[in-house]
PDB file of C-alpha atoms in Angstrom:
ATOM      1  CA  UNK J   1       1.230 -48.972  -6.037  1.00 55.00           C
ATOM      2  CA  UNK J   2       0.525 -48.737  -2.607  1.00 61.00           C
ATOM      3  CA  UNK J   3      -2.515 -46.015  -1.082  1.00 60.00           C
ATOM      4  CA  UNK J   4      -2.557 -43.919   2.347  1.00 64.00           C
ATOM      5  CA  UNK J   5      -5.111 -43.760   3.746  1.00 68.00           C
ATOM      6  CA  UNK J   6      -6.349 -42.347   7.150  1.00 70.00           C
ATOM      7  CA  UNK J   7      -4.936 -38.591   6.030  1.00 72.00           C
ATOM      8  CA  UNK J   8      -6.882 -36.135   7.538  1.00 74.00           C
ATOM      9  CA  UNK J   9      -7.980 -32.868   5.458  1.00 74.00           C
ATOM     10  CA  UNK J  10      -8.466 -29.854   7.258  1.00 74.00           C
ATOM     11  CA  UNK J  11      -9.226 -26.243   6.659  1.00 77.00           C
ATOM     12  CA  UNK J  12      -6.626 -23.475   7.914  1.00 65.00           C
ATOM     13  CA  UNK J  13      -8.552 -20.167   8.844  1.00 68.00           C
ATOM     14  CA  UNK J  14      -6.675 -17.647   8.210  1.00 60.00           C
ATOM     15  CA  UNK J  15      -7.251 -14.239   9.551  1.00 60.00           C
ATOM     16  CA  UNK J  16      -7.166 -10.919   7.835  1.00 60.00           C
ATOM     17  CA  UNK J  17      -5.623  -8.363   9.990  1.00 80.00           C
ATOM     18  CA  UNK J  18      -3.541  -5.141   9.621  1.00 76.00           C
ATOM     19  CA  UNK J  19       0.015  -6.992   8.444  1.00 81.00           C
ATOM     20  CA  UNK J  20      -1.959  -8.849   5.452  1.00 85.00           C
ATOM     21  CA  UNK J  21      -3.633  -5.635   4.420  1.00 87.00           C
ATOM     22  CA  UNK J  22       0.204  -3.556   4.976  1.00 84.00           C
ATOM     23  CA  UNK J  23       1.620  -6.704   2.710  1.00 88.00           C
ATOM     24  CA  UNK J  24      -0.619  -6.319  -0.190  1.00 91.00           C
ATOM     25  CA  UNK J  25      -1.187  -2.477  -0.326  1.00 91.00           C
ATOM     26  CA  UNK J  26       2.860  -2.705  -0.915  1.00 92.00           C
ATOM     27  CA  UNK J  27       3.009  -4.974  -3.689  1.00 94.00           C
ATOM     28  CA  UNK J  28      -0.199  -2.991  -4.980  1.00 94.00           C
ATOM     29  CA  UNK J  29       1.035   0.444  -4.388  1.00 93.00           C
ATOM     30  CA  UNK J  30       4.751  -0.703  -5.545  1.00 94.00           C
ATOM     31  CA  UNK J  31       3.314  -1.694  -8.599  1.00 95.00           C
ATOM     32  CA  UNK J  32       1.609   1.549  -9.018  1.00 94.00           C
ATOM     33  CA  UNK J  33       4.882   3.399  -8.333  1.00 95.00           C
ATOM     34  CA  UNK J  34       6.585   1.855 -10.365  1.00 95.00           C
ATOM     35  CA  UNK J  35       4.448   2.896 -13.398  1.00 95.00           C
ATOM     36  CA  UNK J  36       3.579   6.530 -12.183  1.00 95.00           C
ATOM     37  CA  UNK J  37       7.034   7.558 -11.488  1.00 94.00           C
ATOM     38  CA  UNK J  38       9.084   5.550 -14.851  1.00 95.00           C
ATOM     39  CA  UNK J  39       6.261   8.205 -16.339  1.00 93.00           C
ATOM     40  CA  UNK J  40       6.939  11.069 -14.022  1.00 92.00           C
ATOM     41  CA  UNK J  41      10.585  10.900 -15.379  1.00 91.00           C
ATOM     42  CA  UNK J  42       9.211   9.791 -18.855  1.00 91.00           C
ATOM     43  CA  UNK J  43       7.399  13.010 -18.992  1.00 87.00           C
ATOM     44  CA  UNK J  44       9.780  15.451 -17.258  1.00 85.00           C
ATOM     45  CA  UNK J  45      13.323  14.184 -17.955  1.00 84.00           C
ATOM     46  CA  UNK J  46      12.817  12.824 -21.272  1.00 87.00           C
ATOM     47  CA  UNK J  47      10.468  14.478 -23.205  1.00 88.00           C
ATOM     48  CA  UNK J  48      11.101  18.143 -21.846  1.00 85.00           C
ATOM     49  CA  UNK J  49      14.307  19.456 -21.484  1.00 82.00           C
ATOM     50  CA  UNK J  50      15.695  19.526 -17.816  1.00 80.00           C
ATOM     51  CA  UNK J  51      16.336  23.147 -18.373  1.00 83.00           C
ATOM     52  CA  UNK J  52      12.153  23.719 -19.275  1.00 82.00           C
ATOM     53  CA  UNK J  53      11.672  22.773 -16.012  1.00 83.00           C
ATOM     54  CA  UNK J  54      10.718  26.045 -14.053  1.00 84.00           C
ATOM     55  CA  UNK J  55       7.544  27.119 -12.431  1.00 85.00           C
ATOM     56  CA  UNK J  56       5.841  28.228 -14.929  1.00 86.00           C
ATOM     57  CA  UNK J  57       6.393  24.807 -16.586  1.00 86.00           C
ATOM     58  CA  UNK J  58       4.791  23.018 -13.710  1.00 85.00           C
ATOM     59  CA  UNK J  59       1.860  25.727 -13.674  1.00 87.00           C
ATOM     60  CA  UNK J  60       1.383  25.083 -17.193  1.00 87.00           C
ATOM     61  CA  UNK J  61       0.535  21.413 -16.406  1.00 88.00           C
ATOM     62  CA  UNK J  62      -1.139  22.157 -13.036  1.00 88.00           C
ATOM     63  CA  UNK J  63      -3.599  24.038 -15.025  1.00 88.00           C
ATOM     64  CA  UNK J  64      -4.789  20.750 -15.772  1.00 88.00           C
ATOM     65  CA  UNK J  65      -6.857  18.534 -13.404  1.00 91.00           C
ATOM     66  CA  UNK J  66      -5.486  15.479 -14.744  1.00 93.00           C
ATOM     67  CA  UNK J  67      -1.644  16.534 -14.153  1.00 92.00           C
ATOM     68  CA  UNK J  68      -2.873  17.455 -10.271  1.00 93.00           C
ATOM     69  CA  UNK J  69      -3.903  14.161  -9.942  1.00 94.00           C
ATOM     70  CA  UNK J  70      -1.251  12.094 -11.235  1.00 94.00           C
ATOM     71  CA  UNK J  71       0.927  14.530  -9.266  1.00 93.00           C
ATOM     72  CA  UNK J  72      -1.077  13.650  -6.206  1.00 94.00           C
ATOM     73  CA  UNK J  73      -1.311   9.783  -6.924  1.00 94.00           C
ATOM     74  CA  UNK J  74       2.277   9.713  -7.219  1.00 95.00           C
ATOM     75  CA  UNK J  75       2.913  11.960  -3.859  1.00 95.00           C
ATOM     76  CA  UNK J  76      -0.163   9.477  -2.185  1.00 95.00           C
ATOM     77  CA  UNK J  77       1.595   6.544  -3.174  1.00 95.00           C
ATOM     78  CA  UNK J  78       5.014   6.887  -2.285  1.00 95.00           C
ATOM     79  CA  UNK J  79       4.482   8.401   0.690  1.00 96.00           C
ATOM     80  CA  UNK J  80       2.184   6.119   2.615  1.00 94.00           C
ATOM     81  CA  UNK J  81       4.331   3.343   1.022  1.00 94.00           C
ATOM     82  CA  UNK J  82       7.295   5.084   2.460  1.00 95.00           C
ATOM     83  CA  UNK J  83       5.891   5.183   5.786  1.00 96.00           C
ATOM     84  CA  UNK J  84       4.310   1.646   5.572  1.00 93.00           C
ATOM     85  CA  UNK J  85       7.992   0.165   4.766  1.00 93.00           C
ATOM     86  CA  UNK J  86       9.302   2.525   7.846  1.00 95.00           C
ATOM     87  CA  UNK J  87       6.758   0.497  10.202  1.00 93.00           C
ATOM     88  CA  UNK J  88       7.569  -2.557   9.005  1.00 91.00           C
ATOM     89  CA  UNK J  89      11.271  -1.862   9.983  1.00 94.00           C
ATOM     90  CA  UNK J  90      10.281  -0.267  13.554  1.00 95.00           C
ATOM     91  CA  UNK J  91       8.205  -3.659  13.586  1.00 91.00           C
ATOM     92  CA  UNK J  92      11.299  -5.545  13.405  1.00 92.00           C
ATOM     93  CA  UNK J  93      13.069  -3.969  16.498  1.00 95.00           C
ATOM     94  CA  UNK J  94      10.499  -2.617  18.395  1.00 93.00           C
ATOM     95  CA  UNK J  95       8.642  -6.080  19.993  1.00 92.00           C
ATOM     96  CA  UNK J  96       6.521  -4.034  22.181  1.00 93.00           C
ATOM     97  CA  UNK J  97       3.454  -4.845  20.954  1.00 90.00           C
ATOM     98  CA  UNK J  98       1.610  -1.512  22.824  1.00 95.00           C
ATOM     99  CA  UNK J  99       4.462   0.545  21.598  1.00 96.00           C
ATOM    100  CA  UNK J 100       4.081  -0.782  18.197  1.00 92.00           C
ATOM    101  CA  UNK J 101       0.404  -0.093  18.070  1.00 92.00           C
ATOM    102  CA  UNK J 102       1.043   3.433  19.303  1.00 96.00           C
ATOM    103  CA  UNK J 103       3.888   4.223  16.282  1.00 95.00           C
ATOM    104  CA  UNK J 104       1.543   2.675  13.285  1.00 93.00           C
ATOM    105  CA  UNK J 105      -1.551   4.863  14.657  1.00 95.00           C
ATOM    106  CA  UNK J 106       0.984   7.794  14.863  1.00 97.00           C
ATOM    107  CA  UNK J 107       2.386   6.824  11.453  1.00 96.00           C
ATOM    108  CA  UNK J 108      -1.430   6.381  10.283  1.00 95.00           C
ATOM    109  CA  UNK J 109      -2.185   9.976  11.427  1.00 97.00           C
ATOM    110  CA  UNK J 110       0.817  11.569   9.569  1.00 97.00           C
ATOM    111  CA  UNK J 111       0.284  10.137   6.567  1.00 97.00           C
ATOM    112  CA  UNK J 112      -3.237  11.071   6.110  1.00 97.00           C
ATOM    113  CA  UNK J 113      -2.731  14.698   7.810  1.00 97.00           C
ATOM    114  CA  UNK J 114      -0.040  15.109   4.966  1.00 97.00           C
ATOM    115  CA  UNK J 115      -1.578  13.627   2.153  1.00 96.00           C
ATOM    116  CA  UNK J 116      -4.472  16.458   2.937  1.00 97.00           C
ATOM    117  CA  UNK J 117      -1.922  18.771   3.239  1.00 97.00           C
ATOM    118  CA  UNK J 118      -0.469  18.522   0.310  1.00 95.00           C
ATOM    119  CA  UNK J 119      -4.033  17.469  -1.758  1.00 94.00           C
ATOM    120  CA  UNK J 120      -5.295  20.790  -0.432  1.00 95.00           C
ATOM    121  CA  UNK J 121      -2.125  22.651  -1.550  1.00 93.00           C
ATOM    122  CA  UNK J 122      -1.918  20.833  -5.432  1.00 92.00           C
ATOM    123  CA  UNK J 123      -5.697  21.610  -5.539  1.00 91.00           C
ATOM    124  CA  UNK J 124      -5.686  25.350  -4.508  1.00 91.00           C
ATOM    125  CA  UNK J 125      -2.639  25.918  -6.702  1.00 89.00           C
ATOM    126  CA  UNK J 126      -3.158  28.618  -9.074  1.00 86.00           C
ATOM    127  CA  UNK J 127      -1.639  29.392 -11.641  1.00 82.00           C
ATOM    128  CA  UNK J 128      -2.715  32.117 -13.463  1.00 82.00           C
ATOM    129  CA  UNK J 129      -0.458  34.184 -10.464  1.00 82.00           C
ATOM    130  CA  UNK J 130       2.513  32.774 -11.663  1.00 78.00           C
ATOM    131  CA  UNK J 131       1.808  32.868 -15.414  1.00 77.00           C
ATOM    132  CA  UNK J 132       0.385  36.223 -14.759  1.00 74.00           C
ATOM    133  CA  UNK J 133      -2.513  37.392 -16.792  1.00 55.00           C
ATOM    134  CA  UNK J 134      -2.286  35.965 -19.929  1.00 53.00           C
TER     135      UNK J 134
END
């Protein structure tokens, strides 16, 4: 049995920076997809009829905070991990780094401007207009 000896150990800092954090929000948030819309379709193609699906069906569940959220989970998700996997392709032609920083801030930006968008517009949905008084 013969020994080495004379190997050196050392430790490899490694640091944390926006392509780690871009690489594990889309294994997290494809993960959370993938649950969130199998029960989106679940819920809307399998247990209601495709034909129930009208307005008033959806402001029949958007009466609900719960629904709004999952709704807006869903729309959160796959949107900024849309527009995460679109940078990552820009990333791969585009080896300006200055250029590259200026697309993921603008990409940053429209993400979170429509998220709000569309947060504010599931939240201030009501719908006792569309099912009327009752």
């Amino acid at each position: 049995m013969t020994t080495i000896s004379g190997v050196t150990h050392r430790k490899v800092q490694v640091r944390s920076n926006l392509e780690r954090y871009g690489f594990l929000f889309m294994r997290m948030s494809g993960i959370s997809l993938l649950i969130l819309a199998v029960g989106h379709m679940l819920i809307q193609h399998v247990l209601n009829s495709v034909h129930n699906l009208t307005l008033e069906f959806v402001a029949l569940q958007w009466n609900s905070w719960g629904w709004k959220a999952y709704d807006l989970l869903l729309l959160a998700f796959a949107f900024s991990h849309g527009i995460n996997g679109l940078r990552n392709v820009l990333g791969d032609y585009i080896h300006n780094e200055k250029t590259m920083n200026i697309i993921t801030y603008a990409l940053a930006a429209f993400v979170v401007i429509t998220i709000l968008w569309a947060g504010i517009a599931i939240a201030s949905f009501d719908a006792t207009q569309v099912l009327g008084s009752n």
